[in-house]
Amino acid sequence: WQFGIINKFLQYSHSFSTQRSIYMLPVLYFYTSVSFFLLCLFSCSSKKAKSHLYSFLPILKWLPRYPVKEYLLGDIISGISTGVMQLPQGLAYALLAAVPPVFGLYSSFYPVFLYTFFGTSKHISIGTFAVISMMVGGVAVRQVPDEVISVGYNSTNTTDASDYYSLRDDKRVQVAVTLAFLSGIIQLCLGFLRFGFVAIYLTEPLVRGFTTAAAVHVFTSQLKYLLGVKTSRYSGPLSVVYSLAAVFSKITTTNIAALIVGLTCIVLLLIGKEINLRFKKKLPVPIPMEIIVVIIGTGVSAGMNLTESYGVDVVGKIPQGLSAPAVPEIQLIPAIFIDAVAIAIVGFSMAVSMAKIFALKHGYTIDGNQELIALGICNSVGSFFQSFPITCSMSRSLVQESTGGKTQIAGALSSVMVLLVIVAIGYLFEPLPQTVLAAIVMVNLKGMFKQFGDVAHFWRTSKIELAIWVVAFVASLFLGLDYGLLTAVAFAMITVIYRTQRPQYRILGQIPDTDIYCDVEEYEEVKEYPGIKIFQANTSLYFANSESYTSALKKKTGVDPCAILAARKKAQKKHAREVKKANKVKKKAVLKLTNDVEASVKHEIANDGLPVNGKFAYVDAGVQDGSPDELEHFVEPKTNIHSLILDFTPVNFVDSVGAKTLKSVIKEYKEVGVCVCIASCSPVMNELTRLNFFDNTVTRELLFHSIHDAVLACQVKDRSASQTLYLLENNTTHFKQKLCCPHV
């Protein structure tokens, strides 16, 4: 149709005047160009549409080819095992999120079911997770503290305690739900913009230090449930200190019954985990100690009536059935935006790190951007059904993978189990003591507390990674998880800058009879070529480290052009002064001889004694070398290095400051007779050309494909220069002899 319009224009152009036709041509060109661009941009063939659909809904790709006989049994066993584990964890982690336990069940159903359709990992278990739940709880408590029910809402005077707590929980649920909606939207945006790479900035030491601090936060927050004491919940900086102080200040009010039940559950859980670990290969499925403890705790609490008899806090009312969809509180978004960004990034980093581990183990690939989209859909859509932010759970993922799970069907089955509990038997868990849930949370932190061993590991391997771990842990522990994460990321960025500004500088030498060059300080057998220095820096050359690069070059090679030029100028001035002084002494001696009245003596002195008197005159003047010929022979300060090779193998980029620094280095060393060559600079050739690095003085002849090529070229130049110097010295000596002895 575009060409049809052009054809019509050509057909009727004869009716226009020539001037009008010329004016119309640019308009027609612009119109057709824009139309063609839009047509190419939005055109979509059936194959391309199918590819995009499979990318957005991975289930359409793998479900039709699902091998039922091979995979179904393993997925069923894995789904049941994961679902049994997901039930108590959903209830327990809801306490961390500062919302009623039933919302933990909602968060264990909707997002898990949605991930089956959009996720690319076959083994991770999506749902509630301790670290994310703790971050959600911190925001909920900050926005709706215990002392003041409303923040941004109208105050309500309530005398009944149950109504007070019900109203407070409703407000906190709204905060948690809005957090899920906003973090999901952020993850969706990052996924559609192909920003899956952002997780690489959360390096492993940072994540491990952060999660270890989160484990301390979680453990501290569960102490009051384990002991059965009533304290306020704190968030923000120093919340751990305030929580510990509040618990210890009320330690005398400990509920002994709650403490006994909690400790008993902890012992049972630890024994069960140890059995599962030791007999992992013999057990077909792990023993579901968590659901066993929940059933026993619920039965004991209902049978002994622990709530009324001993004042033990229980889960309370669990509504039967699913709640109606509701729109999140949009007006809360400005107050929780930064927290939502942190939750979105941390949640994605947890999920993608576990997904990559399992993908590498089982030989398939995952799409980081699609994982972002999947998590974004799980969080944003789930928020309309009263779920709080979720991510991958480490413990459940390990169970899902170890029990034979092959595909996302296992996760879907686990969500169906949670749905059955919500719809049918959720009310049976109402007598469950909160101390049992606290015990489940604390025992699940065992793996995170083992990460304290990272300190010894990083001390042996990398002090910088140890610093990142320590800063992430300390900042997250005392500043809170949100500010602690920001501080840790900022410090990690600073370490990157530090590493580029403080790289390792090396002088390379050749391994004999090879073209391999290594650090001369690290390897004893490598040899340096006489007169050739090979310099390497394991970083790029840009404005932040150009000065340190130049300093290290001068220090490592032992050749400082500025110092050599300064020494030459000083020697030249000193030589000029000595020559001037010698000329004055010589002039005085000549005058003295002229005034001698005795012609015969004068003649004798002039013929015989002048050299002797002249010698004495120079000695008196303080000149130790009395030969004028030797005074005229002046040797300038020189270096024994004739070639310098810069190895650019580790250099990834060069900016304008780095290019100027490199050019000045070449010119400075050229002034002192040192030829500078650049080896292995192919990755930055385009940048150097774009920065106008090459000119009449700095040509492309200084560039070489490899270090060995540069060394061979420098050796050839040195031999040619030596031969030329030898000829010049011989000719100069012969010329001097001709001057002194014309008859020679």
XYZ file of C-alpha atoms in Angstrom:
744
model
C 0.000 0.000 0.000
C 2.975 2.302 0.501
C 4.109 1.761 -3.046
C 0.534 2.287 -4.221
C 0.536 5.761 -2.686
C 3.850 6.571 -4.338
C 2.515 5.324 -7.682
C -0.591 7.499 -7.375
C 1.615 10.483 -6.565
C 3.710 9.862 -9.677
C 0.597 9.489 -11.824
C -0.891 12.803 -10.788
C 2.366 14.746 -10.351
C 2.125 16.001 -13.940
C -0.912 18.049 -12.925
C 1.165 19.904 -10.305
C 3.539 22.659 -11.063
C 7.236 21.770 -10.993
C 7.869 23.892 -7.904
C 4.967 22.312 -6.027
C 6.146 18.820 -6.936
C 9.605 19.587 -5.555
C 8.081 20.800 -2.278
C 5.993 17.642 -2.001
C 8.912 15.250 -2.410
C 10.406 15.744 1.137
C 6.955 15.277 2.663
C 6.431 12.090 0.701
C 9.893 10.818 1.665
C 9.311 11.491 5.361
C 5.878 9.851 5.263
C 7.063 6.699 3.544
C 10.146 6.409 5.799
C 8.144 6.664 9.017
C 5.487 4.305 7.720
C 8.068 1.747 6.651
C 9.791 1.959 10.061
C 6.508 1.427 11.927
C 5.591 -1.392 9.586
C 8.886 -3.189 10.290
C 8.631 -2.509 14.019
C 5.125 -3.820 14.539
C 4.974 -6.430 11.845
C 4.808 -9.931 13.244
C 4.863 -13.178 11.356
C 3.128 -16.265 12.686
C 6.467 -17.792 13.612
C 7.525 -14.677 15.500
C 4.179 -14.455 17.301
C 4.466 -18.098 18.314
C 7.980 -17.530 19.624
C 6.862 -14.541 21.718
C 3.894 -16.488 23.068
C 6.083 -19.438 24.075
C 8.522 -17.058 25.720
C 5.765 -15.363 27.730
C 3.966 -18.626 28.589
C 6.650 -21.333 28.861
C 4.034 -23.898 29.902
C 2.791 -24.011 26.292
C 6.201 -25.278 25.250
C 6.872 -28.013 27.800
C 3.398 -29.245 28.811
C 2.437 -30.785 25.416
C 5.662 -32.781 25.502
C 5.298 -33.782 29.150
C 6.345 -37.473 29.575
C 3.585 -38.695 31.869
C 5.006 -42.139 32.632
C 8.480 -40.828 33.488
C 7.697 -37.624 35.354
C 4.204 -37.809 36.845
C 4.931 -40.034 39.848
C 7.977 -37.997 40.868
C 6.056 -34.728 40.500
C 3.168 -36.052 42.614
C 5.466 -37.198 45.442
C 7.448 -33.955 45.257
C 4.284 -31.830 45.175
C 2.795 -33.536 48.227
C 6.075 -33.288 50.167
C 6.502 -29.604 49.288
C 2.846 -28.840 50.026
C 3.068 -30.488 53.445
C 6.073 -28.300 54.167
C 4.448 -25.214 52.686
C 1.448 -25.279 55.020
C 3.260 -24.674 58.334
C 5.761 -22.306 56.735
C 2.952 -20.216 55.256
C 1.351 -19.908 58.678
C 4.685 -19.201 60.384
C 6.022 -16.638 57.913
C 2.754 -14.700 58.101
C 3.749 -13.832 61.669
C 7.025 -12.441 60.308
C 5.051 -10.305 57.859
C 2.950 -8.961 60.770
C -0.304 -10.236 59.234
C -2.758 -12.946 60.371
C -1.696 -16.529 59.515
C -4.396 -17.110 56.901
C -2.714 -14.566 54.611
C 0.355 -16.778 54.633
C -1.840 -19.526 53.168
C -3.134 -17.149 50.499
C 0.475 -16.264 49.629
C 1.265 -19.976 49.373
C -1.506 -20.642 46.856
C -2.045 -17.886 44.276
C 1.609 -17.018 43.435
C 2.666 -20.686 43.384
C -0.128 -21.608 40.975
C 0.641 -18.643 38.691
C 4.360 -19.471 38.561
C 3.491 -22.819 36.971
C 2.381 -20.978 33.833
C 5.015 -18.236 33.614
C 8.167 -19.573 35.307
C 11.127 -21.168 33.543
C 12.692 -23.053 36.472
C 11.535 -26.637 36.995
C 12.622 -27.049 40.593
C 12.329 -23.890 42.705
C 9.426 -23.581 45.127
C 7.757 -20.168 45.032
C 5.957 -18.856 48.101
C 6.618 -17.294 51.471
C 10.231 -16.803 52.526
C 11.658 -15.659 55.852
C 13.806 -12.758 54.591
C 11.096 -11.230 52.379
C 8.459 -11.754 55.061
C 10.684 -10.018 57.572
C 11.151 -7.056 55.234
C 7.389 -6.860 54.706
C 6.783 -7.006 58.433
C 9.243 -4.178 59.050
C 7.394 -1.924 56.591
C 3.970 -2.905 57.970
C 5.002 -2.174 61.551
C 6.568 1.133 60.538
C 3.441 2.259 58.722
C 1.011 0.879 61.310
C 2.780 0.701 64.694
C 1.205 -0.861 67.760
C 0.857 2.466 69.568
C -0.876 4.300 66.731
C -3.336 2.327 64.648
C -3.471 4.649 61.687
C -0.807 6.371 59.637
C -2.503 8.376 56.935
C -5.934 7.155 58.113
C -8.557 8.729 60.399
C -8.051 7.809 64.037
C -10.540 5.405 65.602
C -11.242 5.229 69.306
C -11.695 1.569 70.225
C -12.130 0.206 73.710
C -12.432 -3.479 72.941
C -8.968 -5.113 72.651
C -10.064 -7.618 70.017
C -11.470 -4.868 67.833
C -8.242 -2.911 68.327
C -6.049 -5.774 67.117
C -8.440 -6.605 64.292
C -8.320 -3.029 63.007
C -4.514 -2.943 63.336
C -4.158 -6.222 61.421
C -6.445 -4.973 58.651
C -4.282 -1.895 58.163
C -1.096 -3.977 58.119
C -2.628 -6.374 55.604
C -3.321 -3.415 53.322
C 0.315 -2.317 53.615
C 1.580 -5.841 52.854
C -0.806 -6.261 49.918
C 0.178 -2.891 48.434
C 3.825 -3.856 48.816
C 3.142 -7.042 46.833
C 1.370 -5.064 44.103
C 4.096 -2.415 43.807
C 7.020 -4.854 43.945
C 5.296 -6.974 41.298
C 4.839 -3.965 39.007
C 8.535 -3.082 39.479
C 9.576 -6.645 38.619
C 7.310 -6.630 35.563
C 8.791 -3.366 34.315
C 12.334 -4.626 34.823
C 11.475 -7.850 33.025
C 9.890 -6.178 29.998
C 12.825 -3.765 29.791
C 15.234 -6.764 29.848
C 16.833 -5.702 33.119
C 17.415 -9.226 34.376
C 21.113 -8.442 34.749
C 20.491 -6.222 37.825
C 20.883 -9.268 40.058
C 24.605 -9.438 39.257
C 25.144 -6.341 41.400
C 23.975 -8.350 44.400
C 27.170 -10.338 44.665
C 27.233 -13.588 46.626
C 29.099 -12.216 49.692
C 26.602 -9.341 49.843
C 23.571 -11.640 49.640
C 24.976 -14.070 52.195
C 25.866 -11.300 54.634
C 22.436 -9.732 54.141
C 20.552 -13.004 54.641
C 22.617 -13.817 57.739
C 21.636 -10.480 59.256
C 18.026 -11.167 58.225
C 18.239 -14.504 60.052
C 19.274 -12.664 63.211
C 16.326 -10.285 62.743
C 13.940 -13.201 62.265
C 15.292 -15.126 65.248
C 15.001 -12.066 67.474
C 11.439 -11.368 66.360
C 10.385 -14.930 67.245
C 11.753 -14.872 70.783
C 8.623 -13.235 72.168
C 6.422 -15.959 70.624
C 8.700 -18.701 71.955
C 8.696 -17.228 75.460
C 5.064 -16.157 75.340
C 5.773 -12.549 76.403
C 3.916 -9.445 75.211
C 6.178 -6.849 73.621
C 5.883 -4.297 70.862
C 7.351 -5.029 67.466
C 10.093 -2.690 66.275
C 11.336 -1.775 62.827
C 14.016 0.453 61.362
C 17.525 1.171 62.705
C 18.529 -0.670 65.893
C 15.280 -2.679 65.849
C 17.222 -5.794 66.894
C 18.610 -4.014 69.949
C 15.185 -2.651 70.908
C 13.534 -6.064 70.425
C 16.126 -7.842 72.576
C 15.874 -5.164 75.258
C 12.066 -5.448 75.291
C 12.163 -9.257 75.542
C 14.756 -9.307 78.325
C 12.946 -6.566 80.225
C 9.871 -8.831 80.389
C 11.700 -12.126 80.774
C 10.099 -12.606 84.207
C 6.657 -12.801 82.574
C 7.627 -15.814 80.466
C 4.803 -18.259 79.843
C 6.290 -21.563 80.996
C 3.762 -23.661 79.087
C 4.483 -21.834 75.821
C 8.233 -22.169 76.408
C 7.978 -25.923 77.068
C 5.853 -26.497 73.965
C 8.213 -24.399 71.822
C 11.401 -26.086 73.051
C 9.850 -29.528 72.581
C 8.975 -28.649 68.993
C 12.507 -27.341 68.372
C 14.020 -30.601 69.619
C 11.655 -32.694 67.490
C 12.356 -30.615 64.393
C 16.119 -30.802 64.871
C 15.949 -34.570 65.336
C 13.803 -34.916 62.233
C 16.176 -32.800 60.129
C 19.153 -34.804 61.346
C 17.432 -38.070 60.443
C 16.546 -36.749 57.001
C 20.130 -35.653 56.477
C 21.771 -38.882 57.632
C 19.390 -41.262 55.871
C 18.831 -39.120 52.809
C 19.685 -41.901 50.371
C 17.617 -44.551 52.137
C 14.432 -42.543 52.675
C 12.135 -42.347 49.622
C 10.863 -38.966 50.839
C 12.019 -36.779 53.743
C 10.095 -37.148 56.990
C 7.650 -34.171 57.081
C 8.501 -33.195 60.643
C 7.040 -29.716 60.298
C 3.503 -30.873 59.522
C 3.873 -33.606 62.163
C 4.823 -30.993 64.754
C 1.914 -28.794 63.641
C -0.556 -31.671 63.985
C 0.827 -32.694 67.389
C 0.881 -29.095 68.622
C -2.660 -28.480 67.429
C -3.889 -31.688 69.065
C -2.156 -30.994 72.387
C -3.416 -27.416 72.431
C -7.008 -28.448 71.693
C -6.923 -31.389 74.115
C -5.378 -29.527 77.050
C -7.097 -26.217 76.226
C -3.769 -24.369 76.496
C -5.315 -21.008 75.657
C -7.707 -20.810 78.586
C -5.760 -22.960 81.056
C -2.258 -21.549 80.562
C -2.728 -18.370 78.506
C -0.839 -19.693 75.472
C -1.375 -17.577 72.338
C -2.784 -19.507 69.393
C -3.269 -18.845 65.674
C -6.914 -17.906 66.138
C -9.679 -17.681 63.605
C -8.880 -18.880 60.080
C -11.626 -17.898 57.626
C -12.902 -20.767 55.545
C -12.790 -20.310 51.781
C -11.112 -17.806 49.519
C -11.459 -14.072 50.003
C -12.983 -11.873 47.329
C -10.593 -9.910 45.103
C -9.841 -6.362 46.257
C -7.836 -3.469 44.867
C -4.693 -2.545 46.897
C -4.483 0.833 48.647
C -2.883 2.929 45.900
C -2.421 5.955 48.175
C 0.206 4.014 50.164
C 2.565 3.739 47.179
C 4.630 6.942 47.802
C 5.380 5.902 51.393
C 6.544 2.377 50.539
C 8.109 2.812 47.093
C 11.755 2.462 48.208
C 10.894 -0.607 50.282
C 9.099 -2.146 47.302
C 12.194 -1.661 45.117
C 14.377 -3.400 47.715
C 11.893 -6.278 48.098
C 11.602 -6.666 44.313
C 15.370 -6.828 43.803
C 16.064 -9.115 46.772
C 13.188 -11.419 45.861
C 14.386 -11.729 42.277
C 18.008 -12.307 43.294
C 16.965 -15.119 45.664
C 14.835 -16.797 43.011
C 17.260 -16.502 40.116
C 20.245 -17.675 42.181
C 18.455 -20.868 43.254
C 17.063 -21.365 39.735
C 20.561 -21.138 38.232
C 21.891 -23.723 40.703
C 19.242 -26.285 39.775
C 19.417 -25.473 36.062
C 23.163 -26.094 36.063
C 22.719 -29.324 38.001
C 20.032 -30.762 35.708
C 21.276 -29.374 32.390
C 18.699 -26.840 31.277
C 18.637 -23.060 30.965
C 16.522 -20.368 32.578
C 15.635 -16.914 31.302
C 16.393 -14.217 33.886
C 14.087 -11.698 32.241
C 11.208 -14.189 32.097
C 11.820 -15.001 35.770
C 11.375 -11.306 36.520
C 8.126 -11.284 34.551
C 6.914 -14.441 36.300
C 7.645 -13.074 39.781
C 6.059 -9.754 38.807
C 2.857 -11.493 37.721
C 2.828 -13.667 40.855
C 3.178 -10.658 43.145
C 0.997 -8.143 41.301
C -1.885 -10.510 40.519
C -1.638 -12.207 43.909
C -1.965 -8.824 45.644
C -5.577 -8.596 44.403
C -6.264 -11.809 46.364
C -4.673 -10.612 49.647
C -1.212 -12.174 49.298
C 1.978 -10.447 50.449
C 5.331 -10.464 48.544
C 6.834 -13.872 47.809
C 9.958 -15.386 46.320
C 11.800 -18.689 46.172
C 12.221 -20.664 49.409
C 15.583 -22.368 49.798
C 14.443 -25.176 52.089
C 11.291 -26.037 50.100
C 13.200 -25.887 46.798
C 15.711 -28.413 48.106
C 12.869 -30.691 49.203
C 11.065 -30.328 45.874
C 14.214 -31.220 43.956
C 15.397 -34.037 46.234
C 12.013 -35.828 46.290
C 11.985 -36.316 42.539
C 10.325 -33.190 41.198
C 10.869 -32.835 37.448
C 8.700 -29.921 36.323
C 6.503 -27.070 37.553
C 3.686 -29.600 38.017
C 5.125 -30.318 41.482
C 4.651 -26.682 42.480
C 1.095 -26.681 41.129
C 0.242 -29.773 43.210
C 1.676 -28.168 46.350
C -0.521 -25.118 45.769
C -3.571 -27.403 45.358
C -2.826 -28.895 48.787
C -2.773 -25.415 50.290
C -6.056 -24.666 48.532
C -7.673 -27.734 50.122
C -6.598 -26.525 53.546
C -7.955 -23.016 52.900
C -11.279 -24.249 51.559
C -11.954 -27.301 53.704
C -9.863 -27.885 56.826
C -8.279 -24.538 57.683
C -10.401 -24.155 60.828
C -8.709 -27.232 62.327
C -5.487 -25.232 62.766
C -7.101 -22.503 64.872
C -5.857 -24.011 68.223
C -2.268 -24.178 66.912
C 0.030 -22.373 69.420
C 2.080 -19.520 68.008
C 5.112 -20.878 69.826
C 5.001 -23.925 67.487
C 5.192 -21.615 64.479
C 8.062 -19.747 66.144
C 9.890 -23.057 66.611
C 9.417 -23.906 62.910
C 10.808 -20.526 61.866
C 13.809 -20.750 64.196
C 14.790 -24.238 63.092
C 14.526 -23.255 59.425
C 17.110 -20.538 60.129
C 19.744 -23.187 60.838
C 21.102 -23.099 57.299
C 21.370 -19.309 57.333
C 23.237 -19.288 60.632
C 25.781 -21.661 59.098
C 26.729 -18.758 56.853
C 28.768 -17.318 59.733
C 31.398 -19.772 58.519
C 31.784 -17.505 55.481
C 33.952 -15.213 57.591
C 36.744 -17.797 57.831
C 36.332 -18.759 54.178
C 36.545 -15.190 52.839
C 39.429 -14.416 55.225
C 41.442 -17.094 53.441
C 40.315 -16.294 49.904
C 39.524 -12.575 49.537
C 39.719 -9.750 52.050
C 37.580 -7.497 49.847
C 34.753 -10.053 49.705
C 35.097 -10.437 53.469
C 34.669 -6.674 53.833
C 31.526 -6.803 51.651
C 30.103 -9.627 53.787
C 30.860 -7.859 57.062
C 29.464 -4.507 55.891
C 26.306 -6.174 54.559
C 25.833 -8.052 57.825
C 26.553 -5.178 60.202
C 24.608 -2.580 58.191
C 21.575 -4.850 57.783
C 21.697 -5.856 61.422
C 21.787 -2.372 62.932
C 20.280 -0.133 60.213
C 17.448 -2.449 59.247
C 17.103 -4.647 56.190
C 16.105 -1.851 53.813
C 18.807 0.689 54.678
C 21.278 -2.119 55.268
C 20.776 -3.427 51.739
C 21.292 0.033 50.243
C 24.441 0.499 52.321
C 25.795 -2.888 51.281
C 25.159 -2.241 47.573
C 26.835 1.184 47.832
C 29.852 -0.375 49.555
C 30.059 -3.104 46.900
C 30.155 -0.384 44.230
C 32.934 1.370 46.145
C 34.960 -1.856 46.186
C 34.609 -2.053 42.403
C 35.977 1.484 42.108
C 38.749 0.634 44.561
C 39.731 -2.442 42.555
C 39.954 -0.455 39.338
C 41.942 2.297 41.029
C 44.212 -0.151 42.843
C 44.842 -2.893 40.312
C 47.762 -5.277 40.196
C 50.703 -4.043 38.145
C 53.188 -6.573 36.799
C 56.422 -6.787 34.849
C 56.255 -9.784 32.541
C 58.985 -12.088 31.362
C 59.146 -14.950 28.888
C 59.021 -18.607 29.740
C 62.073 -19.909 27.823
C 61.418 -21.290 24.337
C 57.736 -20.290 24.377
C 55.617 -17.276 23.514
C 54.068 -17.265 27.012
C 54.775 -14.301 29.302
C 54.215 -14.336 33.076
C 54.885 -12.216 36.132
C 58.603 -12.128 36.918
C 57.926 -11.771 40.651
C 55.650 -14.799 40.782
C 57.609 -17.243 38.635
C 61.320 -17.866 39.003
C 61.997 -19.378 35.582
C 60.722 -16.507 33.454
C 63.403 -14.339 31.847
C 63.386 -10.707 30.809
C 64.914 -9.586 27.530
C 67.814 -7.139 28.017
C 66.652 -3.604 27.348
C 62.935 -4.565 27.057
C 60.331 -4.091 29.780
C 56.813 -5.567 29.465
C 54.252 -3.820 31.689
C 50.741 -5.106 32.455
C 47.850 -3.712 34.524
C 44.808 -5.909 35.120
C 42.295 -3.108 34.642
C 40.950 -0.717 32.061
C 42.492 2.691 31.540
C 40.168 5.575 32.352
C 39.957 8.796 34.333
C 39.878 7.167 37.782
C 43.141 5.223 37.477
C 45.121 6.959 34.716
C 47.350 8.746 37.227
C 48.071 5.617 39.243
C 48.756 3.762 35.964
C 51.468 6.265 35.030
C 53.005 6.189 38.503
C 53.099 2.397 38.599
C 54.616 2.295 35.106
C 57.504 4.499 36.164
C 58.009 2.625 39.412
C 57.871 -0.884 37.955
C 60.090 -0.178 34.944
C 62.532 1.968 36.893
C 62.471 4.584 34.132
C 61.075 8.016 34.941
C 61.330 10.270 31.871
C 60.763 13.422 33.921
C 63.573 12.519 36.321
C 65.941 11.679 33.460
C 65.221 14.939 31.649
C 65.675 16.895 34.878
C 68.999 15.125 35.538
C 70.134 15.945 32.002
C 69.333 19.607 32.418
C 71.140 19.684 35.753
C 74.198 17.941 34.294
C 74.247 20.299 31.328
C 74.157 23.338 33.613
C 76.903 21.885 35.782
C 79.022 21.098 32.739
C 78.487 24.631 31.408
C 79.660 26.112 34.710
C 82.752 23.901 34.746
C 83.648 24.805 31.177
C 83.194 28.483 31.950
C 85.419 28.223 35.019
C 88.046 26.312 33.070
C 88.056 28.979 30.343
C 88.628 31.711 32.948
C 91.600 29.857 34.438
C 93.029 29.259 31.001
C 92.659 32.950 30.106
C 94.514 34.028 33.257
C 97.340 31.635 32.491
C 97.658 33.034 28.977
C 97.794 36.637 30.309
C 100.452 35.693 32.821
C 102.573 34.132 30.129
C 102.131 37.188 27.888
C 103.492 39.569 30.552
C 106.666 37.561 31.009
C 109.515 39.802 29.974
C 111.932 37.102 29.189
C 111.365 36.088 25.612
C 113.593 33.038 25.833
C 111.830 31.805 29.009
C 108.501 32.682 27.441
C 109.474 30.687 24.398
C 110.538 27.781 26.561
C 107.356 27.891 28.630
C 105.251 28.181 25.532
C 106.905 25.126 23.988
C 107.568 22.936 27.012
C 106.001 24.087 30.238
C 102.519 25.166 29.120
C 100.879 21.798 29.469
C 102.300 21.434 32.984
C 101.272 24.899 34.101
C 97.947 24.435 32.451
C 97.426 21.217 34.368
C 98.324 22.934 37.642
C 95.963 25.737 36.824
C 93.069 23.314 36.388
C 93.915 21.538 39.614
C 94.006 24.871 41.448
C 90.639 25.700 40.005
C 89.243 22.524 41.577
C 88.862 20.552 38.329
C 89.983 17.004 39.027
C 90.058 15.873 35.408
C 92.587 18.286 33.944
C 92.254 17.248 30.305
C 90.234 19.765 28.278
C 89.487 16.969 25.844
C 87.854 14.997 28.643
C 85.870 18.055 29.726
C 84.465 18.294 26.263
C 83.451 14.643 26.375
C 80.146 14.915 28.259
C 77.859 11.853 28.734
C 74.158 12.645 29.448
C 72.157 10.515 31.937
C 70.689 7.614 29.962
C 68.643 4.470 30.641
C 69.601 0.921 29.802
C 66.055 0.253 28.486
C 65.404 0.877 24.814
C 61.857 -0.558 24.489
C 58.743 -0.595 26.654
C 55.776 -2.863 25.823
C 52.357 -2.147 27.337
C 50.233 -5.290 27.527
C 46.566 -4.324 26.922
C 45.155 -7.834 27.187
C 43.152 -7.080 30.399
C 42.040 -3.623 29.156
C 38.344 -3.593 28.277
C 37.842 0.096 27.584
C 39.725 3.396 27.375
C 38.153 6.826 27.818
C 39.399 10.210 26.613
C 41.489 10.785 29.758
C 43.082 7.361 29.415
C 43.869 7.977 25.732
C 45.537 11.312 26.538
C 47.517 9.677 29.336
C 48.660 6.904 27.006
C 49.707 9.394 24.342
C 51.692 11.479 26.851
C 53.436 8.322 28.094
C 54.520 7.460 24.553
C 55.860 10.976 23.924
C 57.662 11.265 27.286
C 59.486 7.975 26.881
C 60.356 8.842 23.299
C 62.203 11.942 24.531
C 64.520 9.767 26.613
C 65.114 7.260 23.813
C 62.630 4.582 24.880
C 60.254 3.235 22.247
C 56.765 2.404 23.620
C 54.726 -0.367 21.959
C 51.169 -1.521 22.696
C 50.326 -5.230 22.506
C 46.956 -7.024 22.366
C 44.833 -3.888 22.106
C 42.218 -5.283 19.709
C 39.266 -4.816 22.151
C 39.913 -1.061 22.414
C 41.037 -0.297 18.856
C 37.698 1.230 17.890
C 37.685 3.402 21.005
C 41.237 4.645 20.375
C 40.343 5.496 16.781
C 37.197 7.308 17.864
C 39.178 9.295 20.447
C 41.651 10.503 17.770
C 44.497 8.704 19.477
C 46.593 8.220 16.338
C 48.456 11.111 14.686
C 51.842 11.825 13.101
C 53.796 11.038 16.275
C 51.662 8.135 17.563
C 51.096 5.823 14.612
C 49.550 2.393 14.220
C 53.053 0.964 13.767
C 53.292 0.950 17.571
C 50.479 -1.618 17.822
C 51.084 -5.368 17.827
C 48.815 -8.370 17.866
C 50.568 -10.074 20.786
C 53.343 -9.519 23.294
C 55.629 -11.903 21.452
C 55.226 -9.992 18.195
C 56.106 -6.765 19.981
C 59.190 -8.346 21.588
C 60.486 -9.628 18.243
C 59.967 -6.211 16.647
C 61.808 -4.467 19.493
C 64.722 -6.877 19.179
C 65.017 -6.163 15.444
C 64.968 -2.414 16.062
C 67.579 -2.739 18.803
C 69.967 -4.677 16.512
C 69.587 -2.090 13.759
C 70.172 0.737 16.215
C 73.255 -1.015 17.645
C 74.790 -1.430 14.214
C 74.142 2.216 13.365
C 75.638 3.341 16.679
C 78.712 1.178 16.099
C 79.304 2.782 12.699
C 78.795 6.275 14.125
C 81.236 5.638 16.987
C 83.901 4.310 14.607
C 83.483 7.277 12.267
C 83.587 9.730 15.190
C 86.796 8.175 16.568
C 88.450 8.295 13.160
C 87.408 11.942 12.713
C 88.911 12.911 16.111
C 92.158 11.176 15.246
C 92.284 13.125 11.989
C 91.838 16.379 13.906
C 94.504 15.617 16.499
C 96.983 13.994 14.139
C 96.480 15.169 10.568
C 99.158 12.840 9.335
C 97.168 9.763 10.469
